PDB file of C-alpha atoms in Angstrom:
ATOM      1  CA  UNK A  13     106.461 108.707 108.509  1.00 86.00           C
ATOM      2  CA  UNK A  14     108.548 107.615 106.103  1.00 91.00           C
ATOM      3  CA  UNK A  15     107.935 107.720 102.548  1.00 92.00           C
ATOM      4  CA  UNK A  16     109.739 105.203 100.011  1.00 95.00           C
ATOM      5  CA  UNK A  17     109.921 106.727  96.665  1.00 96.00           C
ATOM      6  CA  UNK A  18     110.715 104.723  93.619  1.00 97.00           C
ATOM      7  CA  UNK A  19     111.257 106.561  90.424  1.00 97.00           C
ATOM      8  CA  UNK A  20     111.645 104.476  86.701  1.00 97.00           C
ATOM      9  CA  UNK A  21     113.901 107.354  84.255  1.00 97.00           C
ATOM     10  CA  UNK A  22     114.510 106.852  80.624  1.00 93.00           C
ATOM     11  CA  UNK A  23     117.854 108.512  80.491  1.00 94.00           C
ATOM     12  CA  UNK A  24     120.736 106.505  79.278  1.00 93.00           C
ATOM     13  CA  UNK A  25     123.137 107.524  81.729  1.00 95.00           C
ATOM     14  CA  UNK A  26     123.398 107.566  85.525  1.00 95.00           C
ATOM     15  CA  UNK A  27     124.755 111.289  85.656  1.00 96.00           C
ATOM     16  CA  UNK A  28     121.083 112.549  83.750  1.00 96.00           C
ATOM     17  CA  UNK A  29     119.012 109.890  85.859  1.00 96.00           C
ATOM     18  CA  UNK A  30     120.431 112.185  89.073  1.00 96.00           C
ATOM     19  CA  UNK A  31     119.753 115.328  87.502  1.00 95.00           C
ATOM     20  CA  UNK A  32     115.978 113.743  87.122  1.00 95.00           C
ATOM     21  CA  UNK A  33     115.876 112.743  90.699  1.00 95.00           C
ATOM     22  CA  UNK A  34     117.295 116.207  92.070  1.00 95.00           C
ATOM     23  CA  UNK A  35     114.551 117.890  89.725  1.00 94.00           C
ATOM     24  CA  UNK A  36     111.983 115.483  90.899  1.00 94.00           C
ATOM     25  CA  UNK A  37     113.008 115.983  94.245  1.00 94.00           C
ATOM     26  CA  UNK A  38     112.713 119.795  94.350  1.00 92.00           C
ATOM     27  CA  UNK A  39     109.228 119.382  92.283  1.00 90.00           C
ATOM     28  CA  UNK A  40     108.074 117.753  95.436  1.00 89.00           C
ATOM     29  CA  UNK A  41     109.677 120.184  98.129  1.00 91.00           C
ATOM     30  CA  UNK A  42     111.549 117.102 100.112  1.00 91.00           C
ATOM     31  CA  UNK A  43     115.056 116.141 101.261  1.00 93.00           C
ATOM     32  CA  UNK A  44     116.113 112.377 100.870  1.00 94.00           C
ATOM     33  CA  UNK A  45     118.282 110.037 101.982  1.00 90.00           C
ATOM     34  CA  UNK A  46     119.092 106.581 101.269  1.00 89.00           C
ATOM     35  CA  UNK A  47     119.230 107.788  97.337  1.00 95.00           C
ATOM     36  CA  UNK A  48     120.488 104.270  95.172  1.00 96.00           C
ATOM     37  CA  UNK A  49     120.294 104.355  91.325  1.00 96.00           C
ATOM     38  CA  UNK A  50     120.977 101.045  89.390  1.00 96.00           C
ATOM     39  CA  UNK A  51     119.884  99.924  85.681  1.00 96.00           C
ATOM     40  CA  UNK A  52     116.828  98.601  84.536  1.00 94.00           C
ATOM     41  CA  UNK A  53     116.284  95.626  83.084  1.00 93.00           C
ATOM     42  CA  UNK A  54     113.764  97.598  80.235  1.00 91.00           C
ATOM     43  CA  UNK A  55     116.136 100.294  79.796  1.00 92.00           C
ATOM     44  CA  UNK A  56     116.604 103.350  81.766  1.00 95.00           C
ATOM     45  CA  UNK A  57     117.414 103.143  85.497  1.00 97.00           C
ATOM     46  CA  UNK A  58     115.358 103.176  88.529  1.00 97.00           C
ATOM     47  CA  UNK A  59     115.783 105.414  91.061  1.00 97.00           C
ATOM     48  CA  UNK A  60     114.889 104.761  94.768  1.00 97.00           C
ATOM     49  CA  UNK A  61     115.039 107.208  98.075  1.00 96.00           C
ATOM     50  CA  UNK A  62     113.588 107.993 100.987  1.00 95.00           C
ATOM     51  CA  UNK A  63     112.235 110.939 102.810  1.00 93.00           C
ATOM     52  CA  UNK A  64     111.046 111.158 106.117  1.00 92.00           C
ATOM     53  CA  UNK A  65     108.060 113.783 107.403  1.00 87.00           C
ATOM     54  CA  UNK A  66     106.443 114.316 110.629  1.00 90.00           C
ATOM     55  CA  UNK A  67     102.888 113.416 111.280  1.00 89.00           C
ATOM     56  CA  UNK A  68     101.085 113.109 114.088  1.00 87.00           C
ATOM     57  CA  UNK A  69      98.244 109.752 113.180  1.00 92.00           C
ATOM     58  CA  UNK A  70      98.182 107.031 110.003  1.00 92.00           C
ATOM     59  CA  UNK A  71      95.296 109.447 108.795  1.00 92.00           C
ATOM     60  CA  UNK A  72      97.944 111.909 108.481  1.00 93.00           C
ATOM     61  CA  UNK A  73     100.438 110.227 107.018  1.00 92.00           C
ATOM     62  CA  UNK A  74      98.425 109.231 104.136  1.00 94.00           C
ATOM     63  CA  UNK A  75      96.988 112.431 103.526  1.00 94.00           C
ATOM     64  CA  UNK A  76     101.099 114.075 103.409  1.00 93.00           C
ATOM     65  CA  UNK A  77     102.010 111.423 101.230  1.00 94.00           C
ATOM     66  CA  UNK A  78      99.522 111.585  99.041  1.00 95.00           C
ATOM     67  CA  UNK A  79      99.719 115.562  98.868  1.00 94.00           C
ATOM     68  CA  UNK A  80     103.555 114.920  98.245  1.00 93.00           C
ATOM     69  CA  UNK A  81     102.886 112.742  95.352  1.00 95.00           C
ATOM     70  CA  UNK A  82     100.339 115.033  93.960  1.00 95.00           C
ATOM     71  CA  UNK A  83     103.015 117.518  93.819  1.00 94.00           C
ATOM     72  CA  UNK A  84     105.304 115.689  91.483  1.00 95.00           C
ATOM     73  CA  UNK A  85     102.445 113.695  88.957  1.00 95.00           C
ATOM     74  CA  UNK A  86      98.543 113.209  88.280  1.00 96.00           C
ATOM     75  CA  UNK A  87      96.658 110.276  87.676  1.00 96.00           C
ATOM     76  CA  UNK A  88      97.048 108.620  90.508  1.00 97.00           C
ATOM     77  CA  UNK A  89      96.192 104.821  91.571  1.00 97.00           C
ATOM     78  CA  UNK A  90      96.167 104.018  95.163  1.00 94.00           C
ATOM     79  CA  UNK A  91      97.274 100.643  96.166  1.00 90.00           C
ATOM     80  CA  UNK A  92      97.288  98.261  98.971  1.00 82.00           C
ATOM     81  CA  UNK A  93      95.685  97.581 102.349  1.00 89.00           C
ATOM     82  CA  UNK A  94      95.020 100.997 103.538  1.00 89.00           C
ATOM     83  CA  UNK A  95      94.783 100.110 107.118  1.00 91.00           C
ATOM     84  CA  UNK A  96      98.765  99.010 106.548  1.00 91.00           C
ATOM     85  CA  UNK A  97     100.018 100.400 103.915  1.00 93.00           C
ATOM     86  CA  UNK A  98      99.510 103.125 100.943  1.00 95.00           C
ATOM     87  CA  UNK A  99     101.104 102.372  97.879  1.00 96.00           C
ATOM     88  CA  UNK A 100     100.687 104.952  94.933  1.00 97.00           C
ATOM     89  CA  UNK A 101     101.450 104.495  91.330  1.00 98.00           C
ATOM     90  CA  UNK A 102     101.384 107.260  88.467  1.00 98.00           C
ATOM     91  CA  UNK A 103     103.061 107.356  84.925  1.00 97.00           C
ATOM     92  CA  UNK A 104     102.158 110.438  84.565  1.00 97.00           C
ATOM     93  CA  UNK A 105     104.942 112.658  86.271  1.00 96.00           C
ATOM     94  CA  UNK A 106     105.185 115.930  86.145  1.00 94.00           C
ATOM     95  CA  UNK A 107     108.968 115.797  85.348  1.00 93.00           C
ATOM     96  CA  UNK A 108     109.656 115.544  81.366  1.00 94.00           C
ATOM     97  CA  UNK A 109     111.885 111.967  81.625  1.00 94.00           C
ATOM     98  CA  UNK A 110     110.380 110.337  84.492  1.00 96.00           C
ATOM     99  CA  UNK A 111     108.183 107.241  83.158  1.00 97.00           C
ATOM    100  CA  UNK A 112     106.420 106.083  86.272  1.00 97.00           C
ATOM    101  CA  UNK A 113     107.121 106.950  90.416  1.00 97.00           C
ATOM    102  CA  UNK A 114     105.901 104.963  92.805  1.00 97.00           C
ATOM    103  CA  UNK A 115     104.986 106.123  96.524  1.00 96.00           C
ATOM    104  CA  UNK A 116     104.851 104.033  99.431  1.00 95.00           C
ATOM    105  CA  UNK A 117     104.564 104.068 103.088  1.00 94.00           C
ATOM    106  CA  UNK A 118     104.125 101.812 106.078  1.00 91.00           C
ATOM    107  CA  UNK A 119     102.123 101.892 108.469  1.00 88.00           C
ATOM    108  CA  UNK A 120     104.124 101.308 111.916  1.00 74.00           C
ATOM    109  CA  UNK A 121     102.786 101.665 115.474  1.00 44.00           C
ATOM    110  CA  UNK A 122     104.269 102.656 118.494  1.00 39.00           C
ATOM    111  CA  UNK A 123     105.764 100.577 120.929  1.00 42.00           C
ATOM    112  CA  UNK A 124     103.559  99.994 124.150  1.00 42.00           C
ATOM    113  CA  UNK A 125     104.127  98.421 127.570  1.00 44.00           C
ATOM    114  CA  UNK A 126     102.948  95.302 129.017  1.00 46.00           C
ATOM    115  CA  UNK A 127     102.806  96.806 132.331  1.00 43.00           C
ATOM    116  CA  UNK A 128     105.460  95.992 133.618  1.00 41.00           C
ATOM    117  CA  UNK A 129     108.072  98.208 131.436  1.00 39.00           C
ATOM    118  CA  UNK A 130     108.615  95.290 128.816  1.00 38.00           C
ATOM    119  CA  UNK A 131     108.032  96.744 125.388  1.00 34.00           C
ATOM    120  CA  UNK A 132     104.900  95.103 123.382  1.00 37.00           C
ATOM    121  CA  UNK A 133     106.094  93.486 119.970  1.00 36.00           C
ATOM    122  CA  UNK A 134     106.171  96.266 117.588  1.00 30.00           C
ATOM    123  CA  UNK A 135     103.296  95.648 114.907  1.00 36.00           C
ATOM    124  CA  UNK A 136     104.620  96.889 111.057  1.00 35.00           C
ATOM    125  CA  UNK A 137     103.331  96.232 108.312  1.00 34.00           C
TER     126      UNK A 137
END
């Protein structure tokens, strides 16, 4: 699974808007990649990663990501299609700084064959 994490700081520069996301990061116990900070438009900057963690089924997926998130914020709202996707929203962060983080991940199933060793179109969501 991977897990798309979006983070809105209120620091005024992009050196303390890292230090956030390195704090936030640790908060939560996971390694990123794909790290990209850039302004935003209502002051602040947004912050946006990724992290990627094994699992085993969608049902387990969902519960990781939401344990993840639990470990960096509270007040949680849980957001689209749940057989696709689970988007979660909180502006309540744990991390002094951090207005609002957004979790996300997709669901994405594995390839299968059509019998005769052609791959299936991959279904994502």
């Amino acid at each position: 699974m991977n897990l798309h994490w979006r983070l809105l700081v209120s620091t005024k520069t992009e050196p303390a808007a890292r230090k956030l996301a390195a704090k936030h990061f640790r908060r939560a116990q996971v390694e990123v990649s794909a790290l990209t900070l850039a302004p935003y438009e209502k002051g602040g900057y947004k912050i946006q990663a990724r992290s990627e963690h094994a699992t085993s089924s969608w049902s387990d997926s969902v519960v990781a990501a939401i344990a993840l998130a639990q470990r960096t914020g509270l007040g949680w709202s849980l957001n689209g299609l749940i057989i696709d996707e689970l988007a979660l929203w909180s502006t309540q962060a744990s991390t002094p700084g951090i207005d609002a983080i957004e979790v996300v991940v997709h669901r994405i199933e594995p390839a299968t064959t059509n019998g005769a060793d052609e791959p299936a179109d991959r279904a994502t969501a």
